[in-house]
mmCIF file of C-alpha atoms in Angstrom:
data_model
loop_
_atom_site.group_PDB
_atom_site.id
_atom_site.type_symbol
_atom_site.label_atom_id
_atom_site.label_comp_id
_atom_site.label_asym_id
_atom_site.label_seq_id
_atom_site.Cartn_x
_atom_site.Cartn_y
_atom_site.Cartn_z
ATOM 1 C CA MET A 769 117.567 128.692 57.769
ATOM 2 C CA THR A 770 118.779 130.809 60.713
ATOM 3 C CA THR A 771 118.584 129.358 64.208
ATOM 4 C CA ARG A 772 117.727 132.734 65.737
ATOM 5 C CA PRO A 773 114.189 132.700 67.211
ATOM 6 C CA VAL A 774 111.387 134.362 65.272
ATOM 7 C CA ARG A 775 110.149 137.525 66.974
ATOM 8 C CA LEU A 776 107.144 139.771 66.409
ATOM 9 C CA GLY A 777 107.294 143.532 66.765
ATOM 10 C CA VAL A 778 104.301 145.856 66.587
ATOM 11 C CA GLN A 779 104.604 149.529 65.701
ATOM 12 C CA LEU A 780 101.972 151.740 67.316
ATOM 13 C CA ARG A 781 101.920 154.674 64.932
ATOM 14 C CA PRO A 782 101.458 157.722 67.175
ATOM 15 C CA GLN A 783 99.180 159.649 64.831
ATOM 16 C CA HIS A 784 95.456 160.466 64.771
ATOM 17 C CA THR A 785 94.997 158.915 68.213
ATOM 18 C CA PRO A 786 94.522 160.244 71.776
ATOM 19 C CA TYR A 787 97.376 159.260 74.044
ATOM 20 C CA GLU A 788 95.123 157.304 76.365
ATOM 21 C CA ARG A 789 94.387 154.870 73.532
ATOM 22 C CA ILE A 790 98.085 154.480 72.737
ATOM 23 C CA ARG A 791 98.746 153.703 76.395
ATOM 24 C CA ASP A 792 95.979 151.099 76.482
ATOM 25 C CA ALA A 793 97.213 149.505 73.260
ATOM 26 C CA ALA A 794 100.784 149.253 74.593
ATOM 27 C CA ALA A 795 99.503 147.509 77.708
ATOM 28 C CA GLU A 796 97.467 145.087 75.616
ATOM 29 C CA LEU A 797 100.423 144.272 73.358
ATOM 30 C CA ASP A 798 102.616 143.621 76.381
ATOM 31 C CA GLU A 799 99.993 141.291 77.825
ATOM 32 C CA LEU A 800 99.565 139.462 74.510
ATOM 33 C CA GLY A 801 103.268 138.700 74.460
ATOM 34 C CA VAL A 802 104.646 140.632 71.481
ATOM 35 C CA ASP A 803 108.424 140.786 71.502
ATOM 36 C CA VAL A 804 108.909 144.475 70.699
ATOM 37 C CA ILE A 805 106.684 147.561 70.860
ATOM 38 C CA PHE A 806 107.803 150.296 68.475
ATOM 39 C CA ASN A 807 106.619 153.808 67.700
ATOM 40 C CA TRP A 808 108.164 156.235 65.194
ATOM 41 C CA ASP A 809 110.116 159.477 65.526
ATOM 42 C CA HIS A 810 108.176 162.135 63.649
ATOM 43 C CA PHE A 811 106.449 165.357 64.652
ATOM 44 C CA TYR A 812 103.505 165.196 62.238
ATOM 45 C CA PRO A 813 101.344 162.422 60.781
ATOM 46 C CA LEU A 814 102.820 160.656 57.774
ATOM 47 C CA TYR A 815 99.410 160.138 56.168
ATOM 48 C CA GLY A 816 95.807 161.124 56.694
ATOM 49 C CA ASP A 817 95.201 164.654 57.968
ATOM 50 C CA PRO A 818 98.687 166.220 57.875
ATOM 51 C CA ASN A 819 97.794 168.330 60.917
ATOM 52 C CA GLY A 820 96.056 165.566 62.848
ATOM 53 C CA LEU A 821 96.815 164.375 66.354
ATOM 54 C CA HIS A 822 100.449 163.389 66.888
ATOM 55 C CA PHE A 823 102.815 162.751 69.800
ATOM 56 C CA GLU A 824 106.590 162.828 70.288
ATOM 57 C CA SER A 825 108.529 159.567 70.289
ATOM 58 C CA TRP A 826 111.064 159.568 73.134
ATOM 59 C CA THR A 827 108.822 160.849 75.917
ATOM 60 C CA MET A 828 106.246 158.255 74.873
ATOM 61 C CA LEU A 829 108.868 155.486 74.942
ATOM 62 C CA ALA A 830 109.797 156.423 78.509
ATOM 63 C CA ALA A 831 106.130 156.121 79.499
ATOM 64 C CA ILE A 832 105.752 152.766 77.724
ATOM 65 C CA ALA A 833 108.930 151.552 79.438
ATOM 66 C CA GLU A 834 107.387 152.336 82.810
ATOM 67 C CA GLN A 835 103.996 150.761 82.131
ATOM 68 C CA THR A 836 105.172 147.496 80.527
ATOM 69 C CA THR A 837 107.095 144.542 81.919
ATOM 70 C CA ARG A 838 107.756 142.085 79.075
ATOM 71 C CA ALA A 839 108.216 143.573 75.610
ATOM 72 C CA GLU A 840 111.317 145.316 74.379
ATOM 73 C CA LEU A 841 110.636 148.782 73.020
ATOM 74 C CA GLY A 842 112.105 151.469 70.811
ATOM 75 C CA ALA A 843 111.556 153.782 67.882
ATOM 76 C CA LEU A 844 111.330 152.454 64.348
ATOM 77 C CA VAL A 845 113.309 154.585 63.956
ATOM 78 C CA ASN A 846 114.782 157.546 65.851
ATOM 79 C CA CYS A 847 115.938 160.416 63.640
ATOM 80 C CA ASN A 848 119.584 161.122 64.320
ATOM 81 C CA SER A 849 119.253 164.732 63.101
ATOM 82 C CA TYR A 850 116.923 165.922 65.851
ATOM 83 C CA ARG A 851 119.114 165.451 68.928
ATOM 84 C CA ASN A 852 122.757 165.751 69.901
ATOM 85 C CA ALA A 853 124.515 162.368 69.839
ATOM 86 C CA ASN A 854 125.528 162.511 73.498
ATOM 87 C CA LEU A 855 121.999 163.440 74.488
ATOM 88 C CA GLN A 856 120.603 160.516 72.492
ATOM 89 C CA ALA A 857 122.936 158.182 74.370
ATOM 90 C CA ASP A 858 121.844 159.550 77.742
ATOM 91 C CA MET A 859 118.153 159.353 76.834
ATOM 92 C CA ALA A 860 118.592 155.766 75.687
ATOM 93 C CA ARG A 861 120.438 154.825 78.889
ATOM 94 C CA THR A 862 117.698 156.426 80.984
ATOM 95 C CA ILE A 863 114.903 154.521 79.222
ATOM 96 C CA ASP A 864 117.008 151.362 79.513
ATOM 97 C CA HIS A 865 116.916 151.800 83.309
ATOM 98 C CA ILE A 866 113.233 152.761 83.400
ATOM 99 C CA SER A 867 112.415 149.565 81.519
ATOM 100 C CA ALA A 868 114.603 147.297 83.645
ATOM 101 C CA LYS A 869 112.247 146.921 86.660
ATOM 102 C CA GLY A 870 115.113 145.593 88.756
ATOM 103 C CA GLY A 871 116.522 143.399 85.989
ATOM 104 C CA THR A 872 117.909 143.945 82.496
ATOM 105 C CA GLY A 873 116.638 146.815 80.398
ATOM 106 C CA ARG A 874 114.385 146.326 77.393
ATOM 107 C CA PHE A 875 115.229 149.382 75.287
ATOM 108 C CA ILE A 876 116.336 149.000 71.657
ATOM 109 C CA PHE A 877 118.097 152.009 70.156
ATOM 110 C CA GLY A 878 116.490 152.072 66.726
ATOM 111 C CA THR A 879 117.959 154.850 64.604
ATOM 112 C CA GLY A 880 118.276 156.207 61.090
ATOM 113 C CA SER A 881 119.352 159.276 59.175
ATOM 114 C CA GLY A 882 115.921 160.915 58.760
ATOM 115 C CA TRP A 883 113.870 161.623 55.648
ATOM 116 C CA PHE A 884 110.586 163.474 56.385
ATOM 117 C CA GLU A 885 111.299 167.031 55.283
ATOM 118 C CA ARG A 886 108.363 168.647 57.072
ATOM 119 C CA ASP A 887 109.754 167.576 60.449
ATOM 120 C CA TYR A 888 112.979 169.410 59.678
ATOM 121 C CA VAL A 889 111.392 172.556 58.273
ATOM 122 C CA GLU A 890 108.740 173.008 60.965
ATOM 123 C CA TYR A 891 111.132 172.351 63.870
ATOM 124 C CA GLY A 892 114.065 174.334 62.509
ATOM 125 C CA PHE A 893 116.514 171.563 61.634
ATOM 126 C CA GLU A 894 118.662 171.694 58.512
ATOM 127 C CA PHE A 895 117.346 169.127 56.037
ATOM 128 C CA GLY A 896 120.491 168.963 53.932
ATOM 129 C CA THR A 897 121.039 165.981 51.646
ATOM 130 C CA VAL A 898 120.575 162.234 51.930
ATOM 131 C CA GLY A 899 124.330 161.736 51.858
ATOM 132 C CA GLY A 900 124.947 164.411 54.452
ATOM 133 C CA ARG A 901 122.378 162.935 56.829
ATOM 134 C CA LEU A 902 123.927 159.478 56.447
ATOM 135 C CA ASP A 903 127.376 160.899 57.122
ATOM 136 C CA ALA A 904 126.002 162.530 60.273
ATOM 137 C CA LEU A 905 124.588 159.177 61.419
ATOM 138 C CA ALA A 906 127.940 157.488 60.817
ATOM 139 C CA GLU A 907 129.634 160.193 62.891
ATOM 140 C CA ALA A 908 127.078 160.029 65.704
ATOM 141 C CA LEU A 909 127.079 156.290 66.396
ATOM 142 C CA PRO A 910 130.664 156.056 67.752
ATOM 143 C CA VAL A 911 129.911 159.079 69.943
ATOM 144 C CA ILE A 912 126.762 157.403 71.269
ATOM 145 C CA ARG A 913 128.575 154.172 72.021
ATOM 146 C CA ASP A 914 131.425 156.032 73.723
ATOM 147 C CA ARG A 915 128.983 158.026 75.862
ATOM 148 C CA TRP A 916 127.346 154.776 77.004
ATOM 149 C CA SER A 917 130.748 153.699 78.329
ATOM 150 C CA GLN A 918 131.034 156.896 80.396
ATOM 151 C CA LEU A 919 127.568 157.281 81.901
ATOM 152 C CA ASN A 920 126.953 156.726 85.601
ATOM 153 C CA PRO A 921 125.034 154.565 86.120
ATOM 154 C CA ALA A 922 125.973 152.579 83.038
ATOM 155 C CA PRO A 923 123.274 150.972 80.889
ATOM 156 C CA THR A 924 121.965 147.709 82.317
ATOM 157 C CA ARG A 925 123.068 145.861 79.181
ATOM 158 C CA ASP A 926 124.747 146.462 75.837
ATOM 159 C CA ILE A 927 121.852 148.429 74.361
ATOM 160 C CA PRO A 928 120.987 146.840 70.990
ATOM 161 C CA ILE A 929 121.359 149.184 68.027
ATOM 162 C CA LEU A 930 118.792 148.803 65.261
ATOM 163 C CA ILE A 931 119.532 150.649 62.033
ATOM 164 C CA GLY A 932 116.823 151.180 59.449
ATOM 165 C CA GLY A 933 117.417 151.692 55.747
ATOM 166 C CA GLY A 934 118.561 149.895 52.645
ATOM 167 C CA GLY A 935 121.194 152.079 51.007
ATOM 168 C CA GLU A 936 123.922 149.795 49.714
ATOM 169 C CA LYS A 937 126.987 152.031 49.865
ATOM 170 C CA LYS A 938 126.555 153.967 53.092
ATOM 171 C CA THR A 939 123.677 152.550 55.144
ATOM 172 C CA LEU A 940 124.719 148.906 54.899
ATOM 173 C CA ARG A 941 128.285 149.837 55.777
ATOM 174 C CA ILE A 942 127.007 151.619 58.905
ATOM 175 C CA VAL A 943 124.969 148.495 59.666
ATOM 176 C CA ALA A 944 128.077 146.330 59.318
ATOM 177 C CA GLN A 945 129.995 148.591 61.677
ATOM 178 C CA HIS A 946 127.421 149.232 64.385
ATOM 179 C CA ALA A 947 124.091 147.390 64.133
ATOM 180 C CA ASP A 948 122.781 144.520 66.184
ATOM 181 C CA ILE A 949 119.586 144.608 64.098
ATOM 182 C CA TRP A 950 119.104 145.719 60.497
ATOM 183 C CA HIS A 951 115.582 146.766 59.503
ATOM 184 C CA SER A 952 114.338 147.050 55.918
ATOM 185 C CA PHE A 953 111.289 146.727 53.694
ATOM 186 C CA ALA A 954 112.950 144.241 51.349
ATOM 187 C CA ASP A 955 111.264 141.421 49.463
ATOM 188 C CA VAL A 956 113.034 138.058 49.163
ATOM 189 C CA PRO A 957 115.240 138.735 46.099
ATOM 190 C CA THR A 958 116.197 142.180 47.403
ATOM 191 C CA LEU A 959 116.935 140.850 50.863
ATOM 192 C CA GLU A 960 119.148 138.070 49.501
ATOM 193 C CA ARG A 961 121.101 140.527 47.369
ATOM 194 C CA LYS A 962 121.519 143.075 50.154
ATOM 195 C CA LEU A 963 122.592 140.442 52.650
ATOM 196 C CA GLY A 964 125.406 139.643 50.233
ATOM 197 C CA ILE A 965 126.375 143.313 50.119
ATOM 198 C CA LEU A 966 126.170 143.514 53.912
ATOM 199 C CA ALA A 967 128.556 140.552 54.157
ATOM 200 C CA GLU A 968 131.010 142.359 51.873
ATOM 201 C CA HIS A 969 130.900 145.436 54.095
ATOM 202 C CA GLY A 970 131.369 143.185 57.105
ATOM 203 C CA ALA A 971 134.506 141.701 55.566
ATOM 204 C CA ASP A 972 135.797 145.213 54.877
ATOM 205 C CA VAL A 973 135.309 146.375 58.471
ATOM 206 C CA GLY A 974 136.313 143.089 60.084
ATOM 207 C CA ARG A 975 132.970 141.968 61.427
ATOM 208 C CA ASP A 976 130.976 138.757 61.097
ATOM 209 C CA VAL A 977 127.584 140.153 60.112
ATOM 210 C CA SER A 978 125.852 136.870 60.887
ATOM 211 C CA GLU A 979 125.610 138.484 64.346
ATOM 212 C CA VAL A 980 123.125 141.015 62.943
ATOM 213 C CA GLU A 981 119.435 140.203 63.394
ATOM 214 C CA ILE A 982 117.438 140.756 60.195
ATOM 215 C CA SER A 983 114.200 142.691 60.603
ATOM 216 C CA VAL A 984 111.488 143.254 57.987
ATOM 217 C CA GLU A 985 108.108 144.955 57.780
ATOM 218 C CA LEU A 986 105.081 142.711 57.370
ATOM 219 C CA ARG A 987 102.838 145.370 55.822
ATOM 220 C CA GLU A 988 100.374 143.469 53.598
ATOM 221 C CA ARG A 989 102.466 140.329 53.379
ATOM 222 C CA THR A 990 100.959 136.874 53.716
ATOM 223 C CA MET A 991 102.270 134.280 56.119
ATOM 224 C CA GLN A 992 103.663 132.356 53.172
ATOM 225 C CA GLN A 993 105.654 135.424 52.154
ATOM 226 C CA ALA A 994 106.851 135.791 55.740
ATOM 227 C CA ASP A 995 107.942 132.142 55.666
ATOM 228 C CA GLU A 996 109.964 132.876 52.534
ATOM 229 C CA LEU A 997 111.638 135.873 54.171
ATOM 230 C CA HIS A 998 112.402 133.764 57.222
ATOM 231 C CA ALA A 999 113.983 131.115 55.012
ATOM 232 C CA VAL A 1000 116.558 133.630 53.762
ATOM 233 C CA GLY A 1001 117.365 135.020 57.210
ATOM 234 C CA ALA A 1002 114.698 137.381 58.547
ATOM 235 C CA THR A 1003 113.691 136.731 62.157
ATOM 236 C CA LEU A 1004 112.161 139.963 63.436
ATOM 237 C CA PHE A 1005 108.847 140.759 61.744
ATOM 238 C CA THR A 1006 107.062 144.021 62.445
ATOM 239 C CA LEU A 1007 103.368 144.750 62.027
ATOM 240 C CA GLY A 1008 102.177 148.355 61.887
ATOM 241 C CA LEU A 1009 98.968 149.375 63.657
ATOM 242 C CA ASP A 1010 96.995 152.567 63.161
ATOM 243 C CA GLY A 1011 94.783 154.140 65.788
ATOM 244 C CA PRO A 1012 92.515 154.989 67.231
ATOM 245 C CA GLN A 1013 91.175 151.422 67.053
ATOM 246 C CA PHE A 1014 94.529 149.531 67.004
ATOM 247 C CA ASP A 1015 92.951 146.292 65.806
ATOM 248 C CA MET A 1016 94.553 143.441 67.732
ATOM 249 C CA ALA A 1017 93.102 140.615 65.609
ATOM 250 C CA PRO A 1018 96.050 140.535 63.166
ATOM 251 C CA VAL A 1019 98.459 140.726 66.104
ATOM 252 C CA ARG A 1020 96.958 137.542 67.531
ATOM 253 C CA GLU A 1021 97.189 135.833 64.124
ATOM 254 C CA TRP A 1022 100.833 136.767 63.687
ATOM 255 C CA LEU A 1023 101.635 135.703 67.246
ATOM 256 C CA SER A 1024 100.256 132.260 66.397
ATOM 257 C CA TRP A 1025 102.431 132.214 63.280
ATOM 258 C CA ARG A 1026 105.459 133.245 65.373
ATOM 259 C CA ASP A 1027 104.775 130.539 67.927
ATOM 260 C CA GLY A 1028 104.575 127.974 65.148
ATOM 261 C CA HIS A 1029 108.208 128.771 64.316
ATOM 262 C CA ARG A 1030 109.442 128.321 67.857
#
C-alpha cells in the first residue's frame, strides 16, 4: 500500500445551478475540509437540459481561489484545445497567486485533450481527431512549463499538473513525462494493468512514476471498493456533486472514510 496520504476531492459540476449556489457550496466544502475543489471545463451541460444554466471554468476558479483558504482547486479537467498554451500558463500562475493568501498557492493545473464535440462546434474550435488533440496536448505541456519559468512574478510553487485520461499509448506516456497526478475512472484490474503500462512509459522517458499521485472517481463506488483501489495505489478520490442542491451528506461520509485512512 502507498504511504501517500488519502485525499478527497469534490467536483462542483457548474451546470443547472445559479452561480450564487456554486459559491456557497465552494465555501462549505472549504470549511468542511475537503482537499481539492474541482469544476470542469465545458461550455454547455453534459447531461440534463443541454441548454441549461452553465458557467465557464477558469473565471470561476479564480473566484473560488479568492473566496477559499484551505482547499486546493482546479479543473477536472481543463481542455487544452480552447486556449493558447502560453495563455494557459499565465492564467494558471495568476490563480496560483490569487489562491496563495500570502503563502503557497493552491492551484492544480488539471488538463486533458478535450472530447465534448459541442463545445468545439459552438465556440468555433476545430474538433479534429482524438490523436490530433492528444498530440496538441503533448506539444502544449512543455510550452506551459517553460512559460512558468519566465513569468514575473513566478508561480508560488511548482504548480502540480494533473492529467486526465486512460489512453495507453499516448495519454499514459504524456502522464509519465509531465504529470504530478494521473486521473482516471479505472476499476481495480484496469488500474493495476495501466499502472504497469505507466511504469513502462516512465522507464522509456527516464522517470520514476511512483512520484505520480493516482486519482480516481468515486461515482457510485462503495467504501469497500475505494479501499480496494487504495490498496493498489489510488490516494486521491473525487466525488462529483450536482446542483442546485449540492448534497453535502455524502461529502461528510467520505471525509470520515478519508480520516480513517490517515
